[in-house]
CSV table of C-alpha atoms in Angstrom, one decimal:
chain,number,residue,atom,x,y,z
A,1,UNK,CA,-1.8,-83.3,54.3
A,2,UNK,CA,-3.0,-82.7,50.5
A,3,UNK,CA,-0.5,-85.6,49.1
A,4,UNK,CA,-2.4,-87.8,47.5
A,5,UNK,CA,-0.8,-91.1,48.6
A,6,UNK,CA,-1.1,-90.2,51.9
A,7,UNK,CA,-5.0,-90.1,51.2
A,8,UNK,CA,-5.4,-93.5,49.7
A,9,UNK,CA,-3.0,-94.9,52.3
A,10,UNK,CA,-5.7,-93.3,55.3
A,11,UNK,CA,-8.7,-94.3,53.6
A,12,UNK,CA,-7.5,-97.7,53.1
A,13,UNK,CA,-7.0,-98.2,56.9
A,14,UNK,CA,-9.5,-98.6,59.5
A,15,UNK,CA,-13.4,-100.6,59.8
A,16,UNK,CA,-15.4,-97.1,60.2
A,17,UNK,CA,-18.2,-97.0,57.2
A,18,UNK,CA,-19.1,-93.1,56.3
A,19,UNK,CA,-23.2,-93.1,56.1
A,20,UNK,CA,-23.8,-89.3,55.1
A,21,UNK,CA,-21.5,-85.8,54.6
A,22,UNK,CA,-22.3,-82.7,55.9
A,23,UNK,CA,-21.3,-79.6,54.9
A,24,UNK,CA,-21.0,-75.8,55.9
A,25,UNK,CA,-19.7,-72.6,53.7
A,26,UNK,CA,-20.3,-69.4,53.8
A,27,UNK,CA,-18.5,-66.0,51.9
A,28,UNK,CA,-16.5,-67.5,49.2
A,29,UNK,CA,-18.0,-71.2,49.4
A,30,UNK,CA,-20.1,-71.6,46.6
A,31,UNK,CA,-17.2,-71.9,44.1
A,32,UNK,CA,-15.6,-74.2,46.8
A,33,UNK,CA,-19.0,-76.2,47.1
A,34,UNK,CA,-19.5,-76.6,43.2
A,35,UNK,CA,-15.8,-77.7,42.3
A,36,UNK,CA,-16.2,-80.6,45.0
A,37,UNK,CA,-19.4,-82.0,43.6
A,38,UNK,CA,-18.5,-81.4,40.0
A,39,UNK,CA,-18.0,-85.3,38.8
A,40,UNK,CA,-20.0,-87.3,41.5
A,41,UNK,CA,-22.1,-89.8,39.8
A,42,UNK,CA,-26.0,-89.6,40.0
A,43,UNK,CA,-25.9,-93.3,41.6
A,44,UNK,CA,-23.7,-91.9,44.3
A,45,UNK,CA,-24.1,-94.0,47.7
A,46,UNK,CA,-24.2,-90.9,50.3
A,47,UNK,CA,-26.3,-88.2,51.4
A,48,UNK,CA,-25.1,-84.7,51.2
A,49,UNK,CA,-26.6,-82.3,53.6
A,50,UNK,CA,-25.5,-78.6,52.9
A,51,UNK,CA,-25.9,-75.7,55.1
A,52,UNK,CA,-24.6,-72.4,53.0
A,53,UNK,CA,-25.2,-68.6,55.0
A,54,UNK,CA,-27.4,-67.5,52.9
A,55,UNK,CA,-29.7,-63.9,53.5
A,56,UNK,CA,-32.7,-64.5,55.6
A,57,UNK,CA,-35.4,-62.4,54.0
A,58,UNK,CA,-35.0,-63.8,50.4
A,59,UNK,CA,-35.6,-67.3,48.9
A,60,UNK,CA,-32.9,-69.4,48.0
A,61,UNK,CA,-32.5,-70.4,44.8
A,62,UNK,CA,-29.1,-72.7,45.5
A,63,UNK,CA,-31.2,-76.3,44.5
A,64,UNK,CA,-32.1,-74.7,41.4
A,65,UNK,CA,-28.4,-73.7,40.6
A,66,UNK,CA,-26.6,-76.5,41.9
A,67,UNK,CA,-29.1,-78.9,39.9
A,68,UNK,CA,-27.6,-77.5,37.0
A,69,UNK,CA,-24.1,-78.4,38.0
A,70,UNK,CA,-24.6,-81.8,39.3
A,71,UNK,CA,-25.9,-85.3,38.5
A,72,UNK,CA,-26.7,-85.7,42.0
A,73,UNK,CA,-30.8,-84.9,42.8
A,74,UNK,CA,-31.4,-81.7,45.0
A,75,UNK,CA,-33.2,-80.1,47.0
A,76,UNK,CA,-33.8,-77.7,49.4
A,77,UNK,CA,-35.0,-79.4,53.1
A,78,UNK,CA,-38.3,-79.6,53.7
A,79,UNK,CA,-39.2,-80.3,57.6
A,80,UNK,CA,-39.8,-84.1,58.5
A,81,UNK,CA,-38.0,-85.2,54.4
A,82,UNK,CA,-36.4,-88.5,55.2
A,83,UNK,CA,-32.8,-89.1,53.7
A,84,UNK,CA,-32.2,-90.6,50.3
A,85,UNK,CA,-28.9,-91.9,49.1
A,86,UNK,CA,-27.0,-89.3,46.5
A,87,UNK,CA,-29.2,-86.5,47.5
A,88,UNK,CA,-27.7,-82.7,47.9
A,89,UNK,CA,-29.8,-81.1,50.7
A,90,UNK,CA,-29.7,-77.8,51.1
A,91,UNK,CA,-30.8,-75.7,54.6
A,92,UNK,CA,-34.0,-73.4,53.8
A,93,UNK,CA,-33.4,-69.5,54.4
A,94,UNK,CA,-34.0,-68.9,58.0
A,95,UNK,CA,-33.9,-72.2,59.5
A,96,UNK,CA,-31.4,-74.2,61.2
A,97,UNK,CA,-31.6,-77.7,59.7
A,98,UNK,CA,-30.7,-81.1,62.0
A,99,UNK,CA,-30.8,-84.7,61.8
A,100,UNK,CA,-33.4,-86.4,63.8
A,101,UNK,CA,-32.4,-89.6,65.9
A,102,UNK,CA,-34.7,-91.7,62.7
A,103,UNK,CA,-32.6,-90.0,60.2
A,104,UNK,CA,-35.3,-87.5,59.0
A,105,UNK,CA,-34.3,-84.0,58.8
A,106,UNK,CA,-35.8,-81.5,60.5
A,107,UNK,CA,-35.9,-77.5,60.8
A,108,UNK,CA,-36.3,-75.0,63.5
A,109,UNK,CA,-36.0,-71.6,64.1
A,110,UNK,CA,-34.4,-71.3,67.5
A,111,UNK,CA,-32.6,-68.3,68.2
A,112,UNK,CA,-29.5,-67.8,65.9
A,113,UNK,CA,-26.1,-69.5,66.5
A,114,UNK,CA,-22.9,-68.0,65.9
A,115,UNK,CA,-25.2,-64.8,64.2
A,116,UNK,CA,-26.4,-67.2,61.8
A,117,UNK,CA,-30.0,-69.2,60.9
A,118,UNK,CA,-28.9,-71.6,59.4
A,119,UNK,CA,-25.9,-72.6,61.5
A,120,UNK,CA,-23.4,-74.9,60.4
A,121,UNK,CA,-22.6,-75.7,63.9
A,122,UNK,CA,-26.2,-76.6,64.4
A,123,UNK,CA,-26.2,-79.2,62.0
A,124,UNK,CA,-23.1,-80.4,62.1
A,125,UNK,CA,-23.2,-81.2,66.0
A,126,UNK,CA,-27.1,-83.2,65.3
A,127,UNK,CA,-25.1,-85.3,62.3
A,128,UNK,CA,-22.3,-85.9,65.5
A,129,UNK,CA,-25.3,-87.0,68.1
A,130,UNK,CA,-26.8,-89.5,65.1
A,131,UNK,CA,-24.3,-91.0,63.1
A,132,UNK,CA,-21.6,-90.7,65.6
A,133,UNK,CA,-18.2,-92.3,63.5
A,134,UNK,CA,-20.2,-92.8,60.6
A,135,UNK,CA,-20.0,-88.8,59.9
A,136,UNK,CA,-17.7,-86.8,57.7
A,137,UNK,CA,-18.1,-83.3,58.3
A,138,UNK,CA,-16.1,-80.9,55.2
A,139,UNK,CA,-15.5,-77.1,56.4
A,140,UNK,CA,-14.9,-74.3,53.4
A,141,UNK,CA,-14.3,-70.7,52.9
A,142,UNK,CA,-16.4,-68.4,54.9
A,143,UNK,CA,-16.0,-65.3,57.7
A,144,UNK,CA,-17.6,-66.5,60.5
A,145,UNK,CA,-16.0,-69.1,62.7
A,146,UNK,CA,-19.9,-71.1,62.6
A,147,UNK,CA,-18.8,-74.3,62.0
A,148,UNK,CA,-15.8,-74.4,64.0
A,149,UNK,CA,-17.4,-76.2,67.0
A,150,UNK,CA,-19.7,-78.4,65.2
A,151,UNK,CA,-16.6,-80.3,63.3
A,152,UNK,CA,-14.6,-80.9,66.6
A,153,UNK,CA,-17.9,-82.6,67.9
A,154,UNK,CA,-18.2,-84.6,64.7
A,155,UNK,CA,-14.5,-85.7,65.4
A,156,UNK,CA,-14.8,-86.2,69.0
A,157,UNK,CA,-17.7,-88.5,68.0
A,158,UNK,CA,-15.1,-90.1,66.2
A,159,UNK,CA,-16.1,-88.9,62.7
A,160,UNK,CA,-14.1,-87.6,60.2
A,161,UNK,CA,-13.1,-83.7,60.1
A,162,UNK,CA,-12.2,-82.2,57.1
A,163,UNK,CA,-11.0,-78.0,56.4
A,164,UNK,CA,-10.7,-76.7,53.3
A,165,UNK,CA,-6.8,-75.4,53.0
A,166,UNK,CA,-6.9,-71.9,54.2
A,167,UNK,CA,-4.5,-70.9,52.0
A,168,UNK,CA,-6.7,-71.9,48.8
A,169,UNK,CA,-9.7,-70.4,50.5
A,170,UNK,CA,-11.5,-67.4,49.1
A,171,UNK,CA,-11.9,-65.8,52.8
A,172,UNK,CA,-9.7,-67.9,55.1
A,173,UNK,CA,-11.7,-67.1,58.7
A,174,UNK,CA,-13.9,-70.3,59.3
A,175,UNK,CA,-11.2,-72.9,57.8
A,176,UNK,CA,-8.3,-71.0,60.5
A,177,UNK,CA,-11.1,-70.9,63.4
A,178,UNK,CA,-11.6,-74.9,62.8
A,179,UNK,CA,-7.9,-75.5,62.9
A,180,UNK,CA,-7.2,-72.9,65.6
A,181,UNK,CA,-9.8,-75.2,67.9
A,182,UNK,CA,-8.3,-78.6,67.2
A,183,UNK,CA,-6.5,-80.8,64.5
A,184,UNK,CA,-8.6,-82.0,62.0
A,185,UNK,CA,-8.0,-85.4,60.3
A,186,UNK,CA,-7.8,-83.7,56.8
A,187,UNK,CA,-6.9,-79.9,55.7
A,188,UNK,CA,-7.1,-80.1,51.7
A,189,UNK,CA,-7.9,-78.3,48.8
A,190,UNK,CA,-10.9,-78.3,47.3
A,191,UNK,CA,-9.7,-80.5,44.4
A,192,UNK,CA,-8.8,-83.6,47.2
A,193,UNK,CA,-11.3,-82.7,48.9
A,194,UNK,CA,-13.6,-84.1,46.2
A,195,UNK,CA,-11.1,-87.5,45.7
A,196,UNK,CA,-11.3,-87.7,49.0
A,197,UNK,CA,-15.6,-87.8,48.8
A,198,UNK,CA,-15.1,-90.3,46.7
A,199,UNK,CA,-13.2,-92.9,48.1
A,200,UNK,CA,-15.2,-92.4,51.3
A,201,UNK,CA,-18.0,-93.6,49.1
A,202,UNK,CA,-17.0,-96.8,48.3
A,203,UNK,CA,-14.5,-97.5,51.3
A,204,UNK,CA,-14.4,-98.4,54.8
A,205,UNK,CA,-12.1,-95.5,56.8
């Protein structure tokens, strides 16, 4: 699934319109997370809403880092921040971050899901319930299989699904427990993953 043609040939088809991308990693998915935004222009058209396991008892400090390897603004979530275009969100320690029905953002701490606060699942299945097709959800390394059930609601919703190849990940677990639930519409490195972001930006899918 990582040839290239076939990628512009699948982009190219279609009427859907990708509104926002969400995103989960966990062990091994900073590296992953960094090579795929590594080029994307500061006037990029989508929202980027991240939720990365992170320790609970600490502060984060991934919006400072990734700020330094991105033209793209960022920032961690604060509860009720309304979505800007080419913004990289990050979930705060400790909370699960979703996607209200007005396209704010939100945070809770409900119990954990999957052992984890934040929970990929959590936001990916809100991003599902609000922008339905419009969604492209984007599964890397980690050791958990969080996340898993989140994608397959984004693409039962009829958004896009995307897994990081398994065999280029760092720790293979969550990639193999999204694939061994359903079959995604793309498993890629993280190297197409990012040509892929891009032509979702500017195309209809």
């Amino acid at each position: 699934m990582s040839d290239s043609s076939f990628i512009d040939s699948k982009v190219r088809t279609g009427q859907r319109r990708i509104e926002a991308l969400v995103l989960g990693a966990s062990a091994g998915g900073l590296q992953a997370l960094a090579e795929i935004l590594e080029g994307l222009p500061a006037d990029f058209r989508l929202p980027l809403l991240v939720v990365q396991h992170i320790p609970a008892d600490a502060p984060s400090r991934l919006a400072e880092v990734f700020a330094l390897k991105t033209a793209l603004r960022v920032k961690e979530v604060d509860d009720k921040d309304a979505l800007s275009p080419g913004t990289l969100y990050f979930a705060a320690p400790d909370y699960h971050l979703l996607v209200e029905a007005d396209f704010s953002l939100s945070l809770s701490q409900d119990e954990p899901v999957r052992f984890s606060r934040p929970s990929i699942d959590v936001l990916f299945e809100s991003a599902a319930q609000v922008w339905g097709p419009h969604v492209a959800g984007v599964l890397l390394s980690g050791a958990s299989d969080d996340g898993a059930t989140g994608l397959h609601a984004i693409h039962l919703a009829g958004g896009l699904s995307i897994v990081q190849d398994p065999l280029e990940a760092l720790v293979d677990t969550m990639p193999r427990a999204a694939l061994a639930r359903f079959t995604p519409d793309y498993v890629l490195p993280v190297k197409e993953i990012h040509r892929l972001l891009c032509k979702l930006e500017t195309s209809h899918v």
